[in-house]
Short mmCIF file of C-alpha atoms in Angstrom, two decimals:
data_model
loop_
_atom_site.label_atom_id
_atom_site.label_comp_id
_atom_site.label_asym_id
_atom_site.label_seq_id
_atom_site.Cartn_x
_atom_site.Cartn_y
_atom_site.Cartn_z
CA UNK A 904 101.36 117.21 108.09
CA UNK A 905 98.04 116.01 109.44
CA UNK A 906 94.77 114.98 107.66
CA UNK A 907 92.48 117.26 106.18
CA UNK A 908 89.54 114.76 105.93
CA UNK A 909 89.19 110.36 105.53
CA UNK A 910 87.47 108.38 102.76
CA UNK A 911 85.12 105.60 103.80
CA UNK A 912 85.06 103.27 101.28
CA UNK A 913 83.70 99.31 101.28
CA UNK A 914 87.11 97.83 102.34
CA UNK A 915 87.20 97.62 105.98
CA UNK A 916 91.01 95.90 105.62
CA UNK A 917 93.82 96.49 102.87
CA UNK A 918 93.03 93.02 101.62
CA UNK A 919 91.33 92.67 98.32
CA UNK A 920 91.75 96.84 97.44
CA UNK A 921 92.73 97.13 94.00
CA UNK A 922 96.54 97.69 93.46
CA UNK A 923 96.32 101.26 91.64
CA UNK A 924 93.36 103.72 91.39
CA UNK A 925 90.39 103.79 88.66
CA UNK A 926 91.06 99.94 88.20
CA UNK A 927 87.29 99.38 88.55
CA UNK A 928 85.80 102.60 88.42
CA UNK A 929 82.65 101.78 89.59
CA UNK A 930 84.59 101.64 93.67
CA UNK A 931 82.92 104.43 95.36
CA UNK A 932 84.33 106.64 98.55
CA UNK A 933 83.28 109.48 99.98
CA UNK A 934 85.44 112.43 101.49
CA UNK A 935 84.22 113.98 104.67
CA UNK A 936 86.12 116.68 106.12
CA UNK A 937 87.77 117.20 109.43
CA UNK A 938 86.02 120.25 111.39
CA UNK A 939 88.54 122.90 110.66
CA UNK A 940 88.27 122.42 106.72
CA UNK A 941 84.69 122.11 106.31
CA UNK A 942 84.21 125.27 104.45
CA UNK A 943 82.64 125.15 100.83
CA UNK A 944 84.53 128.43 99.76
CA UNK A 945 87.95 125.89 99.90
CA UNK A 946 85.86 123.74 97.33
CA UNK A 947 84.82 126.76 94.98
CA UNK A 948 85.32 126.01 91.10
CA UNK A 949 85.96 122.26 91.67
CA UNK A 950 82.69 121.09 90.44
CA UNK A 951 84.20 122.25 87.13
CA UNK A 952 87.02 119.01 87.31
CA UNK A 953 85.98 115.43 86.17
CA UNK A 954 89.10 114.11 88.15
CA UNK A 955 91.06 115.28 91.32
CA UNK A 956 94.54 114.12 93.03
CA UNK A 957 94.08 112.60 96.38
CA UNK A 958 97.20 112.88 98.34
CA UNK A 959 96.93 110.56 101.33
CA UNK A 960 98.12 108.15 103.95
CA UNK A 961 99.92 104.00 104.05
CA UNK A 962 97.98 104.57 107.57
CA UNK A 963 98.03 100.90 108.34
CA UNK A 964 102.13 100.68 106.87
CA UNK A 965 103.86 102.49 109.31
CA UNK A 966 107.14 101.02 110.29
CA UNK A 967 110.29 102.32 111.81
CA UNK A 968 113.16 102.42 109.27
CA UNK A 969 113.19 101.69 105.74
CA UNK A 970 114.77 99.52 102.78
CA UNK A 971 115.54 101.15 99.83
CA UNK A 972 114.30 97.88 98.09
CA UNK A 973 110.87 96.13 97.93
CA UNK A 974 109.54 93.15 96.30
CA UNK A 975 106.21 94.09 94.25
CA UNK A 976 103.58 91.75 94.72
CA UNK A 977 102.89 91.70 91.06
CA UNK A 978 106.45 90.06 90.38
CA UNK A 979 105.76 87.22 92.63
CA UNK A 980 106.42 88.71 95.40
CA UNK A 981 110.54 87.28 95.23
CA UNK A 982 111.92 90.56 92.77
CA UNK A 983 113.53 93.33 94.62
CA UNK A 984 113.18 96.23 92.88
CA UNK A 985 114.11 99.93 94.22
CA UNK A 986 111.48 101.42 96.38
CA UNK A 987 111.44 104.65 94.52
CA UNK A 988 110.88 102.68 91.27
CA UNK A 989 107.20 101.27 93.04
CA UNK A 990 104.31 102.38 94.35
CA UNK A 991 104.53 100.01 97.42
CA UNK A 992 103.54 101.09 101.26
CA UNK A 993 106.48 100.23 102.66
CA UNK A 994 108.31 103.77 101.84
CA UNK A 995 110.38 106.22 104.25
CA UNK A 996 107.41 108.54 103.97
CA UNK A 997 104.03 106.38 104.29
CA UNK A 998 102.51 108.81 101.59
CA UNK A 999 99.85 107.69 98.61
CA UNK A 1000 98.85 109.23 95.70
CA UNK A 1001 95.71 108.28 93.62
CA UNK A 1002 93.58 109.93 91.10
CA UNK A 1003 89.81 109.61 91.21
CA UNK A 1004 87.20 110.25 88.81
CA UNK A 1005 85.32 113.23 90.74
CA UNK A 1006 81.34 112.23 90.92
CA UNK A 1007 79.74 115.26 92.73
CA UNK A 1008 80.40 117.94 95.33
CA UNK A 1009 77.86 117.88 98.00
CA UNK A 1010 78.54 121.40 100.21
CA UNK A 1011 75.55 121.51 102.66
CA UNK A 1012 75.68 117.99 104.81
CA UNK A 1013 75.24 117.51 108.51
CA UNK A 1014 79.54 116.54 108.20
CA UNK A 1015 80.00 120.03 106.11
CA UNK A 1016 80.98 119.72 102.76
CA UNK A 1017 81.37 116.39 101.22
CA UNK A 1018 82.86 114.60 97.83
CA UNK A 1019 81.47 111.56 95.84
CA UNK A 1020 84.43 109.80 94.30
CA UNK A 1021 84.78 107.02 92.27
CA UNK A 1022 87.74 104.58 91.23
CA UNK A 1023 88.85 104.34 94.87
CA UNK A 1024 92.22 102.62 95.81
CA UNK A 1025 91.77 102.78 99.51
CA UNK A 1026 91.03 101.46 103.16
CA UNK A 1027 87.72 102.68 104.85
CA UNK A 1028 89.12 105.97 107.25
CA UNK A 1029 92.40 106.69 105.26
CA UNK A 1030 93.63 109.44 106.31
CA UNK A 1031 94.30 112.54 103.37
CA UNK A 1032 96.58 114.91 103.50
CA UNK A 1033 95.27 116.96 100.44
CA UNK A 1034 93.60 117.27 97.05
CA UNK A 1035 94.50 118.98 93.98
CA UNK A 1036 92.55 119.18 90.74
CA UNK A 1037 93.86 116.27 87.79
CA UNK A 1038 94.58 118.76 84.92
CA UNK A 1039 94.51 116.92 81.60
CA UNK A 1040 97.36 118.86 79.45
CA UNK A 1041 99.46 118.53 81.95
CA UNK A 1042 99.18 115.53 83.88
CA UNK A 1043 98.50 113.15 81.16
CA UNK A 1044 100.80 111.65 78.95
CA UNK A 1045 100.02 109.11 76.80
CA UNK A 1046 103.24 108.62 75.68
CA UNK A 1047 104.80 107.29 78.77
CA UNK A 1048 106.06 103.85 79.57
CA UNK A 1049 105.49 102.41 82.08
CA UNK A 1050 109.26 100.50 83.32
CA UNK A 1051 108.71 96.82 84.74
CA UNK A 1052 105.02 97.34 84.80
CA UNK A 1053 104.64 96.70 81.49
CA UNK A 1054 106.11 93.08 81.47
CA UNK A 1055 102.68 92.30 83.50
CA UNK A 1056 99.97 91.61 81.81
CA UNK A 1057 97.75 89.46 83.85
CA UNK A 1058 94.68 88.30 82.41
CA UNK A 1059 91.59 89.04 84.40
CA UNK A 1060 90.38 85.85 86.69
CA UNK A 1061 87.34 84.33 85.24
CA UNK A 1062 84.41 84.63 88.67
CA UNK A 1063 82.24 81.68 89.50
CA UNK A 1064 79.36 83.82 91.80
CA UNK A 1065 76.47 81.46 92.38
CA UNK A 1066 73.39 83.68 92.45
CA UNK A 1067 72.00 82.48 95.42
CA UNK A 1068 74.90 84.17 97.00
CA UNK A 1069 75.15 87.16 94.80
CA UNK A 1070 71.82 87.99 95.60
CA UNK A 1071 72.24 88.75 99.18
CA UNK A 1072 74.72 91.43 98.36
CA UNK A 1073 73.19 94.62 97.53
CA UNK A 1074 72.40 95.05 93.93
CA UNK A 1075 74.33 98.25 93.04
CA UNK A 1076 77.50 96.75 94.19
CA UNK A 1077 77.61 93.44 93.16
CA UNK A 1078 79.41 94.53 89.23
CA UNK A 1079 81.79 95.99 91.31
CA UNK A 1080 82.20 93.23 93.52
CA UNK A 1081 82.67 90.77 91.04
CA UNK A 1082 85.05 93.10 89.17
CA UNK A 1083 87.42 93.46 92.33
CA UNK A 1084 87.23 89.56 92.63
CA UNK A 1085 88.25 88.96 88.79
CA UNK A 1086 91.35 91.36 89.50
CA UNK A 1087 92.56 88.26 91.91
CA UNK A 1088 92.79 89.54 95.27
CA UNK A 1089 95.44 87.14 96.47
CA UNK A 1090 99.42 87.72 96.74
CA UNK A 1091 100.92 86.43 93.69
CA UNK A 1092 102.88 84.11 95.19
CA UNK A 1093 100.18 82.37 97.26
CA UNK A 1094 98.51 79.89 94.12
CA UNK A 1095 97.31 76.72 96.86
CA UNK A 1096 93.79 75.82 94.99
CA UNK A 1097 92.70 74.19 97.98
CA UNK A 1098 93.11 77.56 100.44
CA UNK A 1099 89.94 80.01 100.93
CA UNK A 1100 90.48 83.36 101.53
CA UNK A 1101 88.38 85.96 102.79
CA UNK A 1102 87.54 89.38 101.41
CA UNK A 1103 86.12 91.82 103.54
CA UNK A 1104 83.59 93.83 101.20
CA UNK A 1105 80.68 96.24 101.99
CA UNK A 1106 79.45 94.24 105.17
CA UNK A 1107 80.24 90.93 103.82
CA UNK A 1108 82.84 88.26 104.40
CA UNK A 1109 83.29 86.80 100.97
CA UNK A 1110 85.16 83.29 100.98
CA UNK A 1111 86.27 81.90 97.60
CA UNK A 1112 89.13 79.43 96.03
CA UNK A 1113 90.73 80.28 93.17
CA UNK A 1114 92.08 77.40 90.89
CA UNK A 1115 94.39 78.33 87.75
CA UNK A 1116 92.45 81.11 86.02
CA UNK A 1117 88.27 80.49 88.02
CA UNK A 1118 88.02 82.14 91.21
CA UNK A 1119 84.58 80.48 92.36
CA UNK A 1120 83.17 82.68 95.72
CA UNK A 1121 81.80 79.86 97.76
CA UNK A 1122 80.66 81.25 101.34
CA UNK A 1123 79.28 85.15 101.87
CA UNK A 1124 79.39 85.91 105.81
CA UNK A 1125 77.70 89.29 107.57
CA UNK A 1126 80.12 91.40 109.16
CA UNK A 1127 79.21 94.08 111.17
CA UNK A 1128 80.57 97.03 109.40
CA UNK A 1129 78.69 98.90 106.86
CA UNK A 1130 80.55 101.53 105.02
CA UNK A 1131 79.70 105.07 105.92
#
């Protein structure tokens, strides 16, 4: 297979991406796509979807071999559970799958035709393979468990963001922002309330602490990347 177009999204590294799609819906991306697919007749009638199937690429989780067990970071990081029975990278195919809320379909750009997305699970420049519409009769099932996934139920981290350090990102993203940093960021095994990380976010370097159930954001750094 090879890609049919990338998403550039606000996460210029995997850390800090939320761990499934539509988490915070406010994440935007945009889908630009490679020169031999950048024909609005391929795009005809989606306007008419709310939601669409990305199919895409682990492009920074390629590895030779596999294991046919992982340990998901939401059990601590120390369960081994089958990899077919997770959504982790580390699979014999480095294939994702994620379903975005579709905001508009822009056909006449200087990159061809391009799509608004929202709900984004993904690296800036992931590569995707292909897109499919989200049908609701069939592809939702409200029914369905949900196996070990289930057992988690992590409440959402309670975000110190002094203002004079909110205000220097850009307004429209900092609800989104502080939603990603609520969703704790950090490997659930790493809980050292003295350690700052560092989450690379729409330009910014954002250092913060977390301690119990406050994250508290205590340095914002310029980066130079700015998300296309």
């Amino acid at each position: 297979m090879h890609p049919i177009a990338h998403i550039h999204t606000d996460f210029p590294t995997k850390f800090g991406i939320p761990r499934q799609s539509d988490i915070v819906e406010s994440l935007k991306g945009t889908i630009v796509f490679e020169p031999p697919y950048r024909n609005g007749e391929a795009l005809r009638g989606m306007e008419e979807f709310t939601h669409i199937w990305l199919i895409w690429e682990f492009s920074e989780s390629k590895r030779d071999g596999w294991s046919p067990t992982v340990r998901p970071p939401r059990l601590g990081g120390n369960t081994r559970m089958g990899v077919f029975a997770t959504r982790s990278p580390f699979r014999p195919n480095p294939v994702g799958l994620s379903v975005v809320k579709l905001d508009r379909v822009q056909l006449h750009t200087e990159q061809g035709p391009v799509l608004h997305v929202s709900g984004v699970d993904m690296m800036d420049g992931t590569p995707i393979f292909d897109i499919k519409p989200y049908i609701p009769y069939t592809d939702s099932h409200p029914e369905a468990t949900g196996g070990f996934t289930d057992t988690i139920n992590k409440q959402p981290l309670k975000v110190i963001f002094p203002n004079r350090l909110l205000s220097r990102i850009p307004a429209e993203k900092r609800q989104t922002l502080t939603e990603v940093l609520s969703l704790d960021p950090r490997p659930s095994y790493q809980n050292d309330p003295e350690r700052i990380y560092g989450l690379s976010f729409a330009g910014f370097d954002i250092r913060f602490s977390v301690n119990k159930d406050t994250l508290v954001v205590g340095e914002i750094i310029p980066l130079n990347y700015s998300a296309k």
